[in-house]
Amino acid sequence: MSKPAVLTLDDKEYVFPTIKGVENEKAVDFRTLRSATGYISYDEGYGNTGSCQSEITYIDGEVGILRYRGIPIEQLADKSSFLESSYMLLYGDLPTQFELDQFTTRVRKGAAVSPMMCDALKGFPRDAPPMGMLGSMLGAMSCYNASMATNDRAVDLEHFDEAAAAAIAQTATAAALGYRVTKGLEGNQPDPSLSFGDNFLHLMFSEEGRPYKAIPEVSRALDLMLLLHADHEQNCSTSTVRMVASGGANLFASVAAGCGALWGPAHGGANMAVIKMLEEIRATGDDGSKFIEEAKSGKSGKRLMGFGHRVYKNFDPRAKIIGKACEELLNKLGIDDPCLDIARHLEQAALADDYFISRNLYPNVDFYSGIVLRALGIPSDMFTVMFAIGRMPGWVANWREIAMNPKMKINRPRQIYQGPALRDYVAMEDRG
Ligand code: SDX
């Protein structure tokens, strides 16, 4: 037990317990602050606030460490698969072969979506944003899987294994279906003989009589991308899932909310923004040097997308892994993508520039992921959708951690009111 914290307020001393995590993270336990002192803590953006104690993922932003259930991301990237790491995120430990086979079968069996979802997708405009369609479909899954989405915690937990597999599998199926519907193409049926990533590529790109067959390097690169996105502690979208889950909402309603949070360019939308930035730089003939000056000036409102992070003040370990995989994949496929050269130049220039160094701005997971996804044939307006497919196991694991906690209270932050002081209603005829 670590030493208590002493806080002096209005000349009175208050003592609060402290909490120490497995990796020596420390927190002052302020759960009695308001009742004891009349004060609340204030931390806009929650950068200094712990919302929960979780056993799922650990990040050390200063050093650049990421571990799923204690295992370093570098080892998982090298030795594990997306589904094996997903199982571990959901249930706590690496699966036995039997457990992995069972889970894989559940995911493959749960991949088909209701034909009514296909009809619903046909109701969207052809130029509908894929993340808007995906978020709608995730919410709709609570309708198409109603027996697993009752908002009765005991019942929803009883169906968790099936619901988790459905959420992970059907996110990919719905994403591919949305892509094909907007292209005016018929949807493909999931192929249970294929791996998770190969099945997604089949759902996206197979045509009548011409099934899509991924080469091993493509399969490996996609599986790695999904694994690297699978969870990331209390990021914006995962915290949103926990916020919604804390009210007792079912798994699908909670991950649908997380999907909305991921959409923003400061979060999951950054991978699309990186490619847009690289293409803009390429179109001007600049090697990136001019853009960096603009991003530093802040005047243009431009930022070096794919750089910086709320937690990592060092290299995002995922960026290193993806950067290497990107080089290998493009070499293997014989793709000479000028955006990769520009990205490399931006990285080298920024890492030697005091503006970025002094602000601890390093490449994050999004910096190279768009180049990899483009090499895999994924359209750029689906890059954030790929992030959501990868992040689904993390969202589901966090939903389960809340649902399994009998002491979990509904999340309800406080505020400091800065609006008009007390005043009376003014009749219309007396208004200015
Ligand atoms: C993800 O939280 C997670 O875990 C997220 C994620 C996950 O896996 O879930 O890791 C995924 O969202 C990665 C981040 C993707 N976003 C981007 O790449 C967008 C570009 N980056 C940023 O906009 C920014 O870096 C944030 C939003 C990621 C972090 O912002 P912070 O930590 O709140 O930093 P800040 O906005 O307070 O900026 C601090 C300073 C400012 O300059 P000064 O006011 O000190 O002069 O750094 C500057 C900012 O202008 N700055 C940048 C910059 N990011 C911050 N300047 C240029 N380019 C950038 N990218």
Coordinates of C-alpha atoms and ligand atoms in Angstrom, one line a residue:
M1 CA 0.0 0.0 0.0
S2 CA 1.6 3.4 -1.0
K3 CA 1.7 6.4 1.4
P4 CA -1.5 8.5 1.6
A5 CA -1.7 12.0 0.0
V6 CA -2.3 15.0 2.2
L7 CA -4.2 18.0 0.6
T8 CA -4.6 21.3 2.3
L9 CA -7.7 23.2 1.3
D10 CA -9.0 26.4 3.1
D11 CA -6.4 25.8 5.8
K12 CA -7.7 22.4 6.5
E13 CA -5.7 19.1 5.9
Y14 CA -7.3 16.2 4.2
V15 CA -5.8 12.7 3.7
F16 CA -6.6 10.6 0.7
P17 CA -5.4 7.1 0.0
T18 CA -3.2 6.4 -3.0
I19 CA -3.3 3.5 -5.5
K20 CA -0.2 1.8 -7.1
G21 CA -0.5 -0.3 -10.2
V22 CA 1.3 -3.5 -11.2
E23 CA 3.8 -1.3 -13.1
N24 CA 4.1 1.3 -10.3
E25 CA 1.7 3.8 -11.9
K26 CA 0.5 5.9 -9.0
A27 CA -2.9 7.6 -8.4
V28 CA -4.5 9.7 -5.6
D29 CA -7.8 8.0 -4.8
F30 CA -10.2 11.0 -5.0
R31 CA -13.4 9.0 -4.8
T32 CA -14.3 10.8 -1.5
L33 CA -12.9 14.3 -2.5
R34 CA -16.2 16.1 -3.0
S35 CA -18.0 14.6 0.1
A36 CA -14.9 15.3 2.3
T37 CA -14.0 18.8 1.0
G38 CA -16.8 20.2 -1.2
Y39 CA -14.3 20.5 -4.0
I40 CA -14.1 18.4 -7.2
S41 CA -10.9 17.8 -9.2
Y42 CA -10.7 19.5 -12.6
D43 CA -8.8 17.9 -15.5
E44 CA -10.2 19.0 -18.9
G45 CA -9.3 16.2 -21.4
Y46 CA -8.7 13.7 -18.5
G47 CA -5.0 13.6 -19.3
N48 CA -4.2 13.3 -15.5
T49 CA -7.3 11.3 -14.5
G50 CA -7.7 7.6 -14.1
S51 CA -11.2 6.5 -15.0
C52 CA -10.7 2.8 -14.0
Q53 CA -8.4 0.1 -12.9
S54 CA -8.0 -2.3 -15.8
E55 CA -6.2 -5.6 -16.4
I56 CA -6.2 -5.5 -20.1
T57 CA -3.5 -3.2 -21.6
Y58 CA -0.5 -1.4 -20.3
I59 CA 1.1 1.6 -21.9
D60 CA 4.2 3.5 -20.8
G61 CA 4.2 6.6 -22.9
E62 CA 7.5 8.0 -21.7
V63 CA 9.4 4.8 -22.7
G64 CA 7.2 3.7 -25.6
I65 CA 5.9 0.4 -24.1
L66 CA 2.6 -1.3 -25.1
R67 CA 1.6 -4.7 -23.7
Y68 CA -1.6 -6.7 -24.1
R69 CA -2.3 -8.6 -20.8
G70 CA 1.4 -8.2 -19.9
I71 CA 2.9 -9.5 -23.2
P72 CA 4.9 -6.9 -25.2
I73 CA 3.4 -5.8 -28.5
E74 CA 6.7 -6.7 -30.2
Q75 CA 6.4 -10.3 -29.2
L76 CA 2.8 -10.5 -30.2
A77 CA 3.5 -8.9 -33.6
D78 CA 6.3 -11.4 -34.1
K79 CA 4.6 -14.6 -32.8
S80 CA 0.8 -14.2 -32.4
S81 CA -2.2 -13.6 -34.7
F82 CA -5.1 -11.2 -34.6
L83 CA -7.5 -13.8 -33.3
E84 CA -5.1 -15.3 -30.8
S85 CA -4.4 -11.9 -29.3
S86 CA -8.1 -11.0 -29.5
Y87 CA -8.9 -14.1 -27.4
M88 CA -6.3 -13.0 -24.9
L89 CA -7.6 -9.5 -24.7
L90 CA -11.1 -10.8 -24.1
Y91 CA -10.4 -13.6 -21.7
G92 CA -7.1 -12.7 -20.0
D93 CA -4.6 -15.4 -21.2
L94 CA -3.2 -16.9 -24.3
P95 CA -5.6 -19.7 -25.4
T96 CA -4.8 -23.3 -25.6
Q97 CA -5.0 -24.8 -29.1
F98 CA -8.5 -26.1 -28.2
E99 CA -9.6 -22.7 -26.9
L100 CA -8.2 -21.0 -30.0
D101 CA -9.9 -23.5 -32.4
Q102 CA -13.2 -23.0 -30.5
F103 CA -12.9 -19.2 -30.6
T104 CA -11.9 -19.3 -34.3
T105 CA -14.9 -21.4 -35.1
R106 CA -17.2 -19.1 -33.2
V107 CA -15.9 -16.1 -35.1
R108 CA -16.2 -17.8 -38.5
K109 CA -19.7 -19.1 -37.7
G110 CA -20.7 -15.6 -36.4
A111 CA -19.5 -13.8 -39.5
A112 CA -22.8 -13.8 -41.5
V113 CA -24.9 -10.7 -41.1
S114 CA -28.7 -10.6 -41.3
P115 CA -30.0 -10.2 -44.9
M116 CA -32.0 -7.2 -43.5
M117 CA -28.6 -5.5 -42.8
C118 CA -27.9 -5.7 -46.5
D119 CA -31.2 -4.0 -47.2
A120 CA -30.5 -1.4 -44.6
L121 CA -27.1 -0.7 -46.2
K122 CA -28.8 -0.3 -49.6
G123 CA -30.7 2.6 -48.0
F124 CA -27.6 4.7 -47.6
P125 CA -26.5 7.2 -50.3
R126 CA -23.8 5.9 -52.7
D127 CA -21.3 8.5 -51.3
A128 CA -22.1 7.8 -47.6
P129 CA -19.0 7.9 -45.4
P130 CA -18.0 4.3 -44.6
M131 CA -17.5 5.1 -40.9
G132 CA -21.1 6.5 -40.8
M133 CA -22.4 3.3 -42.3
L134 CA -20.3 1.1 -40.0
G135 CA -21.4 3.0 -36.9
S136 CA -25.1 2.6 -37.9
M137 CA -24.6 -1.1 -38.6
L138 CA -22.9 -1.7 -35.2
G139 CA -25.9 -0.1 -33.5
A140 CA -28.2 -2.1 -35.7
M141 CA -26.5 -5.3 -34.6
S142 CA -28.3 -4.9 -31.2
C143 CA -31.5 -5.3 -33.3
Y144 CA -30.4 -8.2 -35.4
N145 CA -28.8 -9.9 -32.3
A146 CA -31.5 -8.9 -29.9
S147 CA -31.2 -12.0 -27.7
M148 CA -27.6 -11.0 -26.9
A149 CA -28.4 -7.3 -26.4
T150 CA -31.1 -7.3 -23.8
N151 CA -29.5 -4.7 -21.4
D152 CA -30.1 -7.3 -18.7
R153 CA -26.4 -7.7 -17.6
A154 CA -26.8 -11.3 -16.5
V155 CA -28.4 -12.3 -19.7
D156 CA -25.9 -10.3 -21.9
L157 CA -23.0 -11.9 -20.0
E158 CA -24.4 -15.4 -20.5
H159 CA -24.3 -14.7 -24.2
F160 CA -21.0 -13.0 -24.1
D161 CA -18.9 -15.6 -26.0
E162 CA -21.3 -15.6 -28.9
A163 CA -21.9 -11.8 -28.9
A164 CA -18.1 -11.1 -28.8
A165 CA -17.5 -13.4 -31.7
A166 CA -20.4 -11.8 -33.6
A167 CA -19.2 -8.2 -32.9
I168 CA -15.6 -9.0 -34.1
A169 CA -16.7 -11.0 -37.1
Q170 CA -19.7 -9.0 -38.3
T171 CA -17.8 -5.7 -38.1
A172 CA -15.6 -7.0 -40.9
T173 CA -18.6 -8.4 -42.8
A174 CA -20.7 -5.2 -42.5
A175 CA -17.7 -3.1 -43.5
A176 CA -17.1 -5.1 -46.7
L177 CA -20.8 -5.2 -47.4
G178 CA -21.1 -1.4 -47.1
Y179 CA -18.2 -1.0 -49.5
R180 CA -19.7 -3.3 -52.1
V181 CA -23.2 -1.9 -51.8
T182 CA -21.9 1.7 -52.4
K183 CA -20.1 0.4 -55.5
G184 CA -23.4 -1.2 -56.7
L185 CA -22.0 -4.7 -56.2
E186 CA -23.6 -7.7 -54.7
G187 CA -22.3 -8.7 -51.3
N188 CA -20.2 -11.9 -50.8
Q189 CA -20.9 -14.6 -48.3
P190 CA -18.3 -15.2 -45.6
D191 CA -16.0 -18.2 -46.3
P192 CA -15.5 -20.2 -43.1
S193 CA -12.4 -21.9 -44.6
L194 CA -10.5 -18.6 -44.7
S195 CA -8.5 -16.8 -42.0
F196 CA -10.1 -13.7 -40.5
G197 CA -8.1 -11.3 -42.8
D198 CA -8.3 -13.4 -45.9
N199 CA -12.1 -13.7 -45.4
F200 CA -12.3 -9.9 -45.1
L201 CA -10.4 -9.5 -48.4
H202 CA -12.6 -12.1 -50.0
L203 CA -15.7 -10.3 -48.8
M204 CA -14.3 -7.0 -50.2
F205 CA -12.9 -8.1 -53.5
S206 CA -14.2 -11.6 -54.7
E207 CA -16.2 -11.5 -57.9
E208 CA -18.5 -14.0 -59.5
G209 CA -16.2 -16.9 -60.7
R210 CA -13.2 -14.9 -59.6
P211 CA -12.6 -15.5 -55.9
Y212 CA -10.0 -13.2 -54.3
K213 CA -6.9 -15.1 -53.2
A214 CA -4.5 -13.2 -50.9
I215 CA -0.8 -14.0 -51.2
P216 CA 0.8 -15.0 -47.9
E217 CA 2.6 -11.6 -47.5
V218 CA -0.7 -9.7 -47.9
S219 CA -2.5 -12.0 -45.4
R220 CA 0.4 -11.5 -42.9
A221 CA 0.4 -7.7 -43.3
L222 CA -3.3 -7.4 -42.8
D223 CA -3.3 -9.7 -39.8
L224 CA -0.5 -7.7 -38.3
M225 CA -2.3 -4.4 -38.9
L226 CA -5.4 -5.7 -37.1
L227 CA -3.4 -7.1 -34.2
L228 CA -1.5 -3.8 -33.7
H229 CA -4.8 -1.9 -33.5
A230 CA -6.6 -4.4 -31.2
D231 CA -6.4 -2.4 -28.0
H232 CA -4.8 0.7 -26.5
E233 CA -5.8 1.3 -22.9
Q234 CA -8.2 4.2 -22.2
N235 CA -8.1 6.0 -25.6
C236 CA -10.9 8.2 -26.7
S237 CA -13.0 5.5 -28.3
T238 CA -12.4 2.8 -25.7
S239 CA -13.3 5.3 -22.9
T240 CA -16.5 6.0 -24.8
V241 CA -17.3 2.3 -24.9
R242 CA -16.8 2.1 -21.1
M243 CA -18.9 5.3 -20.6
V244 CA -21.8 3.7 -22.4
A245 CA -21.3 0.3 -20.9
S246 CA -21.3 1.8 -17.4
G247 CA -25.0 2.7 -17.9
G248 CA -25.8 -1.0 -18.4
A249 CA -26.1 -0.8 -22.2
N250 CA -25.4 -3.9 -24.2
L251 CA -22.2 -4.7 -26.1
F252 CA -23.4 -3.6 -29.5
A253 CA -24.8 -0.2 -28.3
S254 CA -21.5 0.4 -26.5
V255 CA -19.2 -0.4 -29.4
A256 CA -21.4 1.6 -31.8
A257 CA -20.6 4.6 -29.6
G258 CA -16.9 3.8 -29.6
C259 CA -17.1 3.7 -33.4
G260 CA -18.4 7.3 -33.5
A261 CA -15.6 8.4 -31.2
L262 CA -13.0 6.8 -33.4
W263 CA -14.1 8.6 -36.5
G264 CA -12.6 12.0 -35.6
P265 CA -9.3 13.1 -37.3
A266 CA -7.5 13.5 -34.0
H267 CA -8.1 9.9 -33.2
G268 CA -8.9 7.1 -35.7
G269 CA -9.4 9.4 -38.6
A270 CA -5.7 10.3 -38.6
N271 CA -4.7 7.4 -40.8
M272 CA -6.9 8.8 -43.6
A273 CA -5.6 12.3 -42.8
V274 CA -2.0 11.1 -43.2
I275 CA -2.5 9.7 -46.7
K276 CA -4.3 12.9 -47.6
M277 CA -1.4 15.0 -46.3
L278 CA 1.2 12.8 -48.1
E279 CA -0.8 13.1 -51.4
E280 CA -1.1 16.9 -51.0
I281 CA 2.7 17.1 -50.4
R282 CA 3.3 14.9 -53.4
A283 CA 1.1 17.0 -55.6
T284 CA 3.1 20.2 -54.8
G285 CA 6.4 18.5 -55.7
D286 CA 7.6 19.3 -52.2
D287 CA 9.7 16.6 -50.5
G288 CA 7.9 17.5 -47.2
S289 CA 10.3 20.2 -46.0
K290 CA 7.9 23.0 -46.8
F291 CA 5.0 21.2 -45.2
I292 CA 6.9 20.7 -42.0
E293 CA 7.6 24.4 -41.8
E294 CA 3.8 25.1 -42.2
A295 CA 3.0 22.5 -39.6
K296 CA 5.4 24.1 -37.2
S297 CA 4.1 27.6 -37.8
G298 CA 0.6 26.5 -36.7
K299 CA -0.7 29.4 -38.8
S300 CA -2.1 27.3 -41.5
G301 CA -3.9 25.1 -39.0
K302 CA -1.8 22.2 -40.5
R303 CA -0.4 19.5 -38.3
L304 CA 2.0 16.7 -39.2
M305 CA -0.7 14.0 -39.1
G306 CA 0.4 10.7 -37.8
F307 CA 2.7 12.5 -35.4
G308 CA 2.2 13.2 -31.7
H309 CA 0.1 11.4 -29.1
R310 CA -1.7 12.1 -25.9
V311 CA 0.2 9.4 -24.1
Y312 CA 3.4 8.5 -26.1
K313 CA 6.0 11.1 -25.6
N314 CA 8.4 8.7 -27.3
F315 CA 8.1 6.4 -30.3
D316 CA 4.8 4.7 -30.5
P317 CA 6.0 1.0 -30.6
R318 CA 3.3 0.2 -33.2
A319 CA 4.7 2.8 -35.6
K320 CA 8.1 1.1 -35.6
I321 CA 6.6 -2.3 -36.3
I322 CA 4.3 -0.9 -39.1
G323 CA 7.1 1.1 -40.6
K324 CA 9.2 -2.0 -41.0
A325 CA 6.2 -4.1 -42.3
C326 CA 5.4 -1.3 -44.8
E327 CA 8.9 -1.4 -46.3
E328 CA 8.8 -5.3 -46.5
L329 CA 5.3 -5.4 -48.0
L330 CA 6.0 -2.8 -50.7
N331 CA 9.3 -4.5 -51.6
K332 CA 7.6 -7.9 -51.9
L333 CA 4.7 -6.5 -54.0
G334 CA 7.1 -4.5 -56.1
I335 CA 5.2 -1.3 -55.3
D336 CA 7.1 2.0 -55.5
D337 CA 4.9 4.3 -53.6
P338 CA 6.3 7.9 -53.6
C339 CA 4.2 8.6 -50.4
L340 CA 6.5 6.2 -48.6
D341 CA 9.6 8.2 -49.6
I342 CA 7.8 11.4 -48.5
A343 CA 6.8 9.7 -45.2
R344 CA 10.3 8.6 -44.6
H345 CA 11.7 12.1 -45.3
L346 CA 9.1 13.7 -43.0
E347 CA 10.0 11.3 -40.2
Q348 CA 13.7 11.9 -40.5
A349 CA 13.3 15.7 -40.8
A350 CA 10.8 15.9 -37.9
L351 CA 12.9 13.7 -35.6
A352 CA 15.8 16.1 -36.1
D353 CA 13.8 19.3 -35.7
D354 CA 13.7 20.9 -32.3
Y355 CA 10.0 21.9 -32.7
F356 CA 9.0 18.2 -32.7
I357 CA 11.7 17.1 -30.3
S358 CA 10.8 19.7 -27.7
R359 CA 7.2 18.8 -27.9
N360 CA 7.9 15.0 -27.7
L361 CA 6.2 14.5 -31.1
Y362 CA 7.0 11.1 -32.6
P363 CA 5.3 9.0 -35.3
N364 CA 2.2 7.2 -34.0
V365 CA 0.3 4.1 -35.2
D366 CA -1.3 6.1 -38.0
F367 CA 1.8 7.4 -39.7
Y368 CA 2.6 4.4 -41.9
S369 CA -0.7 2.4 -41.6
G370 CA -2.3 4.2 -44.5
I371 CA 0.5 3.3 -46.9
V372 CA 0.2 -0.4 -45.9
L373 CA -3.6 -0.4 -46.3
R374 CA -3.3 1.2 -49.7
A375 CA -0.8 -1.5 -50.8
L376 CA -3.4 -4.1 -49.6
G377 CA -5.9 -2.5 -52.0
I378 CA -8.1 -1.0 -49.3
P379 CA -9.7 2.3 -50.4
S380 CA -8.5 5.3 -48.4
D381 CA -12.0 6.2 -47.3
M382 CA -12.1 2.9 -45.4
F383 CA -8.8 3.3 -43.5
T384 CA -10.6 4.3 -40.3
V385 CA -13.0 1.4 -40.8
M386 CA -9.9 -0.9 -40.8
F387 CA -8.9 0.7 -37.5
A388 CA -12.4 -0.1 -36.1
I389 CA -12.2 -3.7 -37.3
G390 CA -8.8 -4.0 -35.5
R391 CA -10.0 -2.2 -32.3
M392 CA -13.1 -4.2 -31.9
P393 CA -11.6 -6.9 -29.6
G394 CA -10.3 -4.1 -27.3
W395 CA -13.7 -2.4 -27.1
V396 CA -15.4 -5.8 -26.4
A397 CA -12.8 -6.7 -23.7
N398 CA -13.4 -3.3 -22.0
W399 CA -17.2 -3.8 -22.2
R400 CA -16.7 -7.2 -20.5
E401 CA -14.4 -5.8 -17.8
I402 CA -17.2 -3.3 -16.9
A403 CA -20.0 -5.8 -17.2
M404 CA -18.2 -8.3 -15.0
N405 CA -17.6 -5.7 -12.2
P406 CA -20.5 -6.0 -9.7
K407 CA -19.4 -2.7 -8.1
M408 CA -19.3 -0.7 -11.3
K409 CA -21.1 2.6 -11.0
I410 CA -22.5 4.6 -13.9
N411 CA -19.8 7.0 -15.1
R412 CA -21.0 10.6 -14.3
P413 CA -18.3 13.3 -14.3
R414 CA -19.0 16.6 -12.6
Q415 CA -18.4 20.1 -14.0
I416 CA -17.7 23.7 -12.9
Y417 CA -20.7 25.9 -14.0
Q418 CA -19.6 29.2 -15.7
G419 CA -23.0 30.2 -17.2
P420 CA -25.4 33.0 -16.2
A421 CA -26.0 33.4 -12.5
L422 CA -29.6 33.1 -11.2
R423 CA -32.1 35.2 -13.2
D424 CA -35.8 35.3 -14.0
Y425 CA -37.8 34.4 -17.1
V426 CA -38.5 37.4 -19.3
A427 CA -41.9 37.6 -21.1
M428 CA -41.6 37.9 -24.9
E429 CA -43.0 41.5 -24.9
D430 CA -40.3 42.6 -22.5
R431 CA -37.4 41.2 -24.4
G432 CA -35.0 43.5 -26.3
Ligands
SDX1 C1 -4.6 7.7 -32.2 O1 -5.2 7.8 -27.2 C2 -4.8 6.8 -28.0 O2 -4.3 5.8 -27.5 C3 -5.1 7.0 -29.5 C4 -4.5 5.9 -30.4 C5 -5.1 4.5 -30.2 O3 -4.5 3.5 -30.5 O4 -6.3 4.5 -29.8 O5 -3.1 5.8 -30.2 C6 -4.8 6.2 -31.9 O6 -5.5 8.4 -32.1 C7 -3.2 8.2 -32.5 C8 -3.2 9.8 -32.7 C9 -3.7 10.0 -34.1 N1 -3.8 11.5 -34.3 C10 -2.9 12.2 -35.1 O7 -2.0 11.7 -35.6 C11 -3.4 13.6 -35.4 C12 -2.1 14.5 -35.3 N2 -1.7 14.6 -33.9 C13 -2.3 15.5 -33.0 O8 -3.3 16.3 -33.4 C14 -1.9 15.5 -31.6 O9 -0.6 15.2 -31.5 C15 -2.7 14.6 -30.7 C16 -4.2 15.0 -30.8 C17 -2.6 13.2 -31.1 C18 -2.2 14.8 -29.3 O10 -2.4 16.1 -29.0 P1 -1.9 16.6 -27.5 O11 -1.1 15.6 -26.8 O12 -3.2 17.0 -26.8 O13 -1.0 17.7 -27.9 P2 -1.5 19.2 -28.0 O14 -2.6 19.2 -29.0 O15 -1.7 19.8 -26.6 O16 -0.2 19.9 -28.7 C19 0.9 20.2 -27.9 C20 1.8 21.0 -28.8 C21 1.1 22.1 -29.5 O17 2.0 23.1 -29.8 P3 2.2 24.4 -28.8 O18 0.8 24.9 -28.5 O19 2.9 23.8 -27.6 O20 3.0 25.4 -29.6 O21 2.3 20.1 -29.9 C22 1.8 20.6 -31.1 C23 0.6 21.5 -30.8 O22 0.4 22.5 -31.8 N3 1.4 19.4 -31.9 C24 1.6 19.3 -33.2 C25 1.2 18.0 -33.5 N4 0.6 17.5 -32.4 C26 0.8 18.3 -31.4 N5 2.2 20.1 -34.1 C27 2.3 19.6 -35.3 N6 1.9 18.4 -35.7 C28 1.3 17.6 -34.8 N7 0.9 16.4 -35.2

